[in-house]
Amino acid sequence: MTSTQYVPQRVAVKELERFIDETLLHCGTDEASATAVTRALVTASRMGTDSHGLRLLPHYVKALEGGRIKARPAMAFTRRMPATGHLDADDGFGHLAGYTAIEHAVDMAREVGIGAVAVGNSSHFGAAGCYALAASEEGMIGMAMCNSDPFVLLHGSQVPFHGTNPIAFSVPVEGRSPYLLDMATSSIPWNRVQQYGAIGRTLPPDVAADAGGRLTIEPDDVAALLPLGGAQFGFKGAGLAGVVEILSSTLSGMLNGFRLLPMGGPDMSTPRGIGHFFLVVQPQAFTDWVTFQRGLKEYLEDLGSRPALADREVLAPGDREWRCQAERDAEGIPMDSANWEAYERLAKEVGIAPLREC
Amino acid sequence: MTSTQYVPQRVAVKELERFIDETLLHCGTDEASATAVTRALVTASRMGTDSHGLRLLPHYVKALEGGRIKARPAMAFTRRMPATGHLDADDGFGHLAGYTAIEHAVDMAREVGIGAVAVGNSSHFGAAGCYALAASEEGMIGMAMCNSDPFVLLHGSQVPFHGTNPIAFSVPVEGRSPYLLDMATSSIPWNRVQQYGAIGRTLPPDVAADAGGRLTIEPDDVAALLPLGGAQFGFKGAGLAGVVEILSSTLSGMLNGFRLLPMGGPDMSTPRGIGHFFLVVQPQAFTDWVTFQRGLKEYLEDLGSRPALADREVLAPGDREWRCQAERDAEGIPMDSANWEAYERLAKEVGIAPLREC
């Protein structure tokens, strides 16, 4: 994109953890909130999910300072039935809500085979994959979903209705990293429009629309994203977004995403009332572990041995992310100048040691 | 498509039920199998899901006669944990397996909040939506999934790997028909390629590929479907198909779909060993019924009041199907001449009264 080679600064995983955790604690959060946000942001940044990684910290600090997010929430879990529960997140961090809900769901799945938790009164939780992954770290299949404020058209409609409503799904695989699908139900995320706009690049066709709902590839004209499937098959992406919406907001007693305050503000003081849904499945509740792992191994071998198109690779969901994680764990996590400067400002504002380059 | 107006023959719902049920019983099936297949095929045909409706009966009769499907299976359900179970379908009809599994899942969801059943040693089960819907008839949220033999490319690959691996999701809505999403994880179903080929119509772009994995719109050249999302975002459709695969086959201890015998034969004697996965969620296990229904109502009202594009309509998943069902319940289910003739032949072969037009 540019003729001079841009070499981003890099930060080691431990140092990034230190910085995020200290920043949040200095903003008054309790340790559980700081730990959860740090874990989620660093997990996303290590995997290369930069849209949901370290870049979000300055936003979260604003939300804390404005009062939208409570620094010391009193989250309350109610186990309503043996396999289900509701977590009232008390307007705290969505990341703490997510990890807390997954822990309860894992416990229930150990006991009765499946556990599911609907979370209400929550906030942005970063990357959905973090929570699905947390279940797989316990040997479980995990699913995570979340609604958001409207960015995405319904099929055949002119104006945004659903959020990018992500679905994440993680399966523990012996001897390798989990099978991890973490996808928005739109074709592209909202921040890709902004990124492409910033570098003067046009969007792919069939992924975004202008204020009249007409397809556009010009980032400046984009008023909404199309659901996965585009202008012709977007009823599928929109339907999946609806599943996420119903499980995340309706089942938790929250408002649907169309009625949510926008993530970006300007109101940074009113809690948004986001909902999440988490489902944890114990594989051994259906078949024995050895059979399950043998089946998974065969499936992944069959998948990996399909011939690829020229200059392409056939990957399982997550493979690209695990590769990125190995590289970033070794070389450090790259930070562009905007993020580096934002972190420098944060360090001064909250009074902690600045981020050390690796 | 044609200059002379083609008026299909129509059959009343009751008469279609009579015909399918009698055909199967005359082929030696037990009553439970005949009832289940009849229910599923008629449900699909009433809703307009013609690819998975009455047209499948002659195929099923062949599978019975060949021995691929057992007419009188001894299906065995094992409740492995309070929220989970495994159903061995004993190579019987997938439709009986599906309705049986959903009944068990509903029972478990009543008791512990969620119920899930993995089904193994099963066969084609028709439309996934039938089983999700059966859960909603009991006031529950239902999900149904199934793997199938390979028709769909992996992202970046040249050859088919996944089946069209459908996901169905149904939510009970007070005072109206359920919210019902029933979607393949490819953009189009396989039989649309055949339909378009038969009438000399080209396919939409970005939904199908030739034997080298290259995009094509010519039905005659099609060797595989693309996953939902097409050439650029098909990693999402392929990832969803993988979720369906893992839950349907790996969790039930079956072979993955890539290794399944093809539905179309020529081997009609070897059982295929298809897997399904069903999940039932009791809404009251998360929030109270009134709050849940109020949220759903508001969501559907918000959805329905979004402005549509010119000459378009904004619909919730299932709306089109319920409209079709009302029309077909009143006017009869249309049958094209190929299906009508196949049913005439069937009546003679098995020795039952021919289908009566309405």
mmCIF file of N, CA and C in Angstrom, chain B residues 264-309:
data_model
loop_
_atom_site.group_PDB
_atom_site.id
_atom_site.type_symbol
_atom_site.label_atom_id
_atom_site.label_comp_id
_atom_site.label_asym_id
_atom_site.label_seq_id
_atom_site.Cartn_x
_atom_site.Cartn_y
_atom_site.Cartn_z
ATOM 1 N N GLY B 264 -27.509 -40.653 -3.600
ATOM 2 C CA GLY B 264 -28.144 -41.071 -4.849
ATOM 3 C C GLY B 264 -27.809 -42.490 -5.301
ATOM 4 N N GLY B 265 -26.980 -43.179 -4.598
ATOM 5 C CA GLY B 265 -26.630 -44.532 -5.003
ATOM 6 C C GLY B 265 -25.343 -44.546 -5.803
ATOM 7 N N PRO B 266 -24.949 -45.596 -6.535
ATOM 8 C CA PRO B 266 -25.801 -46.731 -6.890
ATOM 9 C C PRO B 266 -26.020 -47.744 -5.757
ATOM 10 N N ASP B 267 -25.168 -47.730 -4.744
ATOM 11 C CA ASP B 267 -25.334 -48.710 -3.670
ATOM 12 C C ASP B 267 -26.549 -48.338 -2.823
ATOM 13 N N MET B 268 -27.628 -49.093 -2.950
ATOM 14 C CA MET B 268 -28.826 -48.807 -2.161
ATOM 15 C C MET B 268 -29.025 -49.872 -1.075
ATOM 16 N N SER B 269 -27.975 -50.652 -0.836
ATOM 17 C CA SER B 269 -28.146 -51.709 0.167
ATOM 18 C C SER B 269 -27.322 -51.474 1.434
ATOM 19 N N THR B 270 -26.216 -50.740 1.320
ATOM 20 C CA THR B 270 -25.376 -50.522 2.498
ATOM 21 C C THR B 270 -25.880 -49.321 3.297
ATOM 22 N N PRO B 271 -26.121 -49.496 4.592
ATOM 23 C CA PRO B 271 -26.526 -48.349 5.423
ATOM 24 C C PRO B 271 -25.456 -47.270 5.388
ATOM 25 N N ARG B 272 -25.875 -46.005 5.450
ATOM 26 C CA ARG B 272 -24.932 -44.904 5.252
ATOM 27 C C ARG B 272 -24.298 -44.402 6.543
ATOM 28 N N GLY B 273 -24.955 -44.603 7.668
ATOM 29 C CA GLY B 273 -24.337 -44.155 8.917
ATOM 30 C C GLY B 273 -24.291 -42.653 9.075
ATOM 31 N N ILE B 274 -25.401 -42.015 8.762
ATOM 32 C CA ILE B 274 -25.487 -40.558 8.916
ATOM 33 C C ILE B 274 -25.635 -40.205 10.389
ATOM 34 N N GLY B 275 -25.134 -39.031 10.770
ATOM 35 C CA GLY B 275 -25.301 -38.537 12.125
ATOM 36 C C GLY B 275 -26.131 -37.262 12.150
ATOM 37 N N HIS B 276 -26.858 -37.075 13.228
ATOM 38 C CA HIS B 276 -27.617 -35.825 13.424
ATOM 39 C C HIS B 276 -27.265 -35.286 14.814
ATOM 40 N N PHE B 277 -27.593 -34.033 15.028
ATOM 41 C CA PHE B 277 -27.464 -33.451 16.362
ATOM 42 C C PHE B 277 -28.675 -32.563 16.626
ATOM 43 N N PHE B 278 -29.261 -32.732 17.793
ATOM 44 C CA PHE B 278 -30.443 -31.958 18.167
ATOM 45 C C PHE B 278 -30.231 -31.317 19.533
ATOM 46 N N LEU B 279 -30.642 -30.076 19.622
ATOM 47 C CA LEU B 279 -30.518 -29.348 20.890
ATOM 48 C C LEU B 279 -31.846 -28.662 21.178
ATOM 49 N N VAL B 280 -32.330 -28.840 22.396
ATOM 50 C CA VAL B 280 -33.592 -28.205 22.782
ATOM 51 C C VAL B 280 -33.351 -27.354 24.026
ATOM 52 N N VAL B 281 -33.836 -26.127 23.969
ATOM 53 C CA VAL B 281 -33.626 -25.155 25.040
ATOM 54 C C VAL B 281 -34.981 -24.701 25.576
ATOM 55 N N GLN B 282 -35.136 -24.795 26.877
ATOM 56 C CA GLN B 282 -36.375 -24.300 27.492
ATOM 57 C C GLN B 282 -36.189 -22.822 27.822
ATOM 58 N N PRO B 283 -36.963 -21.942 27.200
ATOM 59 C CA PRO B 283 -36.748 -20.504 27.451
ATOM 60 C C PRO B 283 -36.848 -20.145 28.931
ATOM 61 N N GLN B 284 -37.794 -20.762 29.631
ATOM 62 C CA GLN B 284 -37.982 -20.438 31.052
ATOM 63 C C GLN B 284 -36.807 -20.882 31.919
ATOM 64 N N ALA B 285 -35.906 -21.624 31.356
ATOM 65 C CA ALA B 285 -34.714 -22.001 32.116
ATOM 66 C C ALA B 285 -33.733 -20.834 32.191
ATOM 67 N N PHE B 286 -34.038 -19.747 31.469
ATOM 68 C CA PHE B 286 -33.157 -18.574 31.469
ATOM 69 C C PHE B 286 -33.867 -17.317 31.957
ATOM 70 N N THR B 287 -35.105 -17.147 31.519
ATOM 71 C CA THR B 287 -35.883 -15.984 31.953
ATOM 72 C C THR B 287 -37.343 -16.409 31.998
ATOM 73 N N ASP B 288 -38.211 -15.568 32.538
ATOM 74 C CA ASP B 288 -39.603 -16.009 32.599
ATOM 75 C C ASP B 288 -40.263 -15.881 31.230
ATOM 76 N N TRP B 289 -41.302 -16.661 31.028
ATOM 77 C CA TRP B 289 -41.963 -16.778 29.732
ATOM 78 C C TRP B 289 -42.480 -15.433 29.225
ATOM 79 N N VAL B 290 -43.053 -14.645 30.119
ATOM 80 C CA VAL B 290 -43.654 -13.366 29.706
ATOM 81 C C VAL B 290 -42.567 -12.407 29.203
ATOM 82 N N THR B 291 -41.458 -12.332 29.916
ATOM 83 C CA THR B 291 -40.345 -11.480 29.477
ATOM 84 C C THR B 291 -39.807 -11.956 28.134
ATOM 85 N N PHE B 292 -39.666 -13.266 28.016
ATOM 86 C CA PHE B 292 -39.151 -13.837 26.773
ATOM 87 C C PHE B 292 -40.062 -13.501 25.601
ATOM 88 N N GLN B 293 -41.353 -13.686 25.782
ATOM 89 C CA GLN B 293 -42.292 -13.423 24.689
ATOM 90 C C GLN B 293 -42.413 -11.933 24.396
ATOM 91 N N ARG B 294 -42.307 -11.110 25.414
ATOM 92 C CA ARG B 294 -42.351 -9.664 25.182
ATOM 93 C C ARG B 294 -41.132 -9.239 24.353
ATOM 94 N N GLY B 295 -39.981 -9.787 24.704
ATOM 95 C CA GLY B 295 -38.758 -9.486 23.951
ATOM 96 C C GLY B 295 -38.847 -9.944 22.505
ATOM 97 N N LEU B 296 -39.367 -11.151 22.302
ATOM 98 C CA LEU B 296 -39.522 -11.688 20.948
ATOM 99 C C LEU B 296 -40.457 -10.830 20.111
ATOM 100 N N LYS B 297 -41.566 -10.445 20.744
ATOM 101 C CA LYS B 297 -42.569 -9.634 20.043
ATOM 102 C C LYS B 297 -41.941 -8.306 19.600
ATOM 103 N N GLU B 298 -41.219 -7.690 20.509
ATOM 104 C CA GLU B 298 -40.586 -6.415 20.180
ATOM 105 C C GLU B 298 -39.547 -6.585 19.074
ATOM 106 N N TYR B 299 -38.766 -7.666 19.181
ATOM 107 C CA TYR B 299 -37.752 -7.944 18.158
ATOM 108 C C TYR B 299 -38.405 -8.114 16.788
ATOM 109 N N LEU B 300 -39.472 -8.913 16.743
ATOM 110 C CA LEU B 300 -40.127 -9.175 15.453
ATOM 111 C C LEU B 300 -40.845 -7.944 14.918
ATOM 112 N N GLU B 301 -41.360 -7.116 15.815
ATOM 113 C CA GLU B 301 -41.972 -5.855 15.367
ATOM 114 C C GLU B 301 -40.911 -4.894 14.834
ATOM 115 N N ASP B 302 -39.812 -4.803 15.540
ATOM 116 C CA ASP B 302 -38.710 -3.953 15.058
ATOM 117 C C ASP B 302 -38.241 -4.430 13.689
ATOM 118 N N LEU B 303 -38.085 -5.743 13.575
ATOM 119 C CA LEU B 303 -37.622 -6.337 12.318
ATOM 120 C C LEU B 303 -38.609 -6.043 11.178
ATOM 121 N N GLY B 304 -39.869 -6.270 11.441
ATOM 122 C CA GLY B 304 -40.883 -6.132 10.392
ATOM 123 C C GLY B 304 -41.130 -4.700 9.967
ATOM 124 N N SER B 305 -40.730 -3.740 10.793
ATOM 125 C CA SER B 305 -41.002 -2.340 10.451
ATOM 126 C C SER B 305 -39.793 -1.650 9.813
ATOM 127 N N ARG B 306 -38.732 -2.403 9.521
ATOM 128 C CA ARG B 306 -37.600 -1.796 8.801
ATOM 129 C C ARG B 306 -38.008 -1.546 7.351
ATOM 130 N N PRO B 307 -37.661 -0.384 6.802
ATOM 131 C CA PRO B 307 -38.056 -0.087 5.417
ATOM 132 C C PRO B 307 -37.370 -1.027 4.431
ATOM 133 N N ALA B 308 -38.172 -1.544 3.488
ATOM 134 C CA ALA B 308 -37.646 -2.493 2.509
ATOM 135 C C ALA B 308 -37.102 -1.776 1.280
ATOM 136 N N LEU B 309 -36.242 -2.454 0.560
ATOM 137 C CA LEU B 309 -35.835 -1.983 -0.759
ATOM 138 C C LEU B 309 -37.042 -2.006 -1.683
#
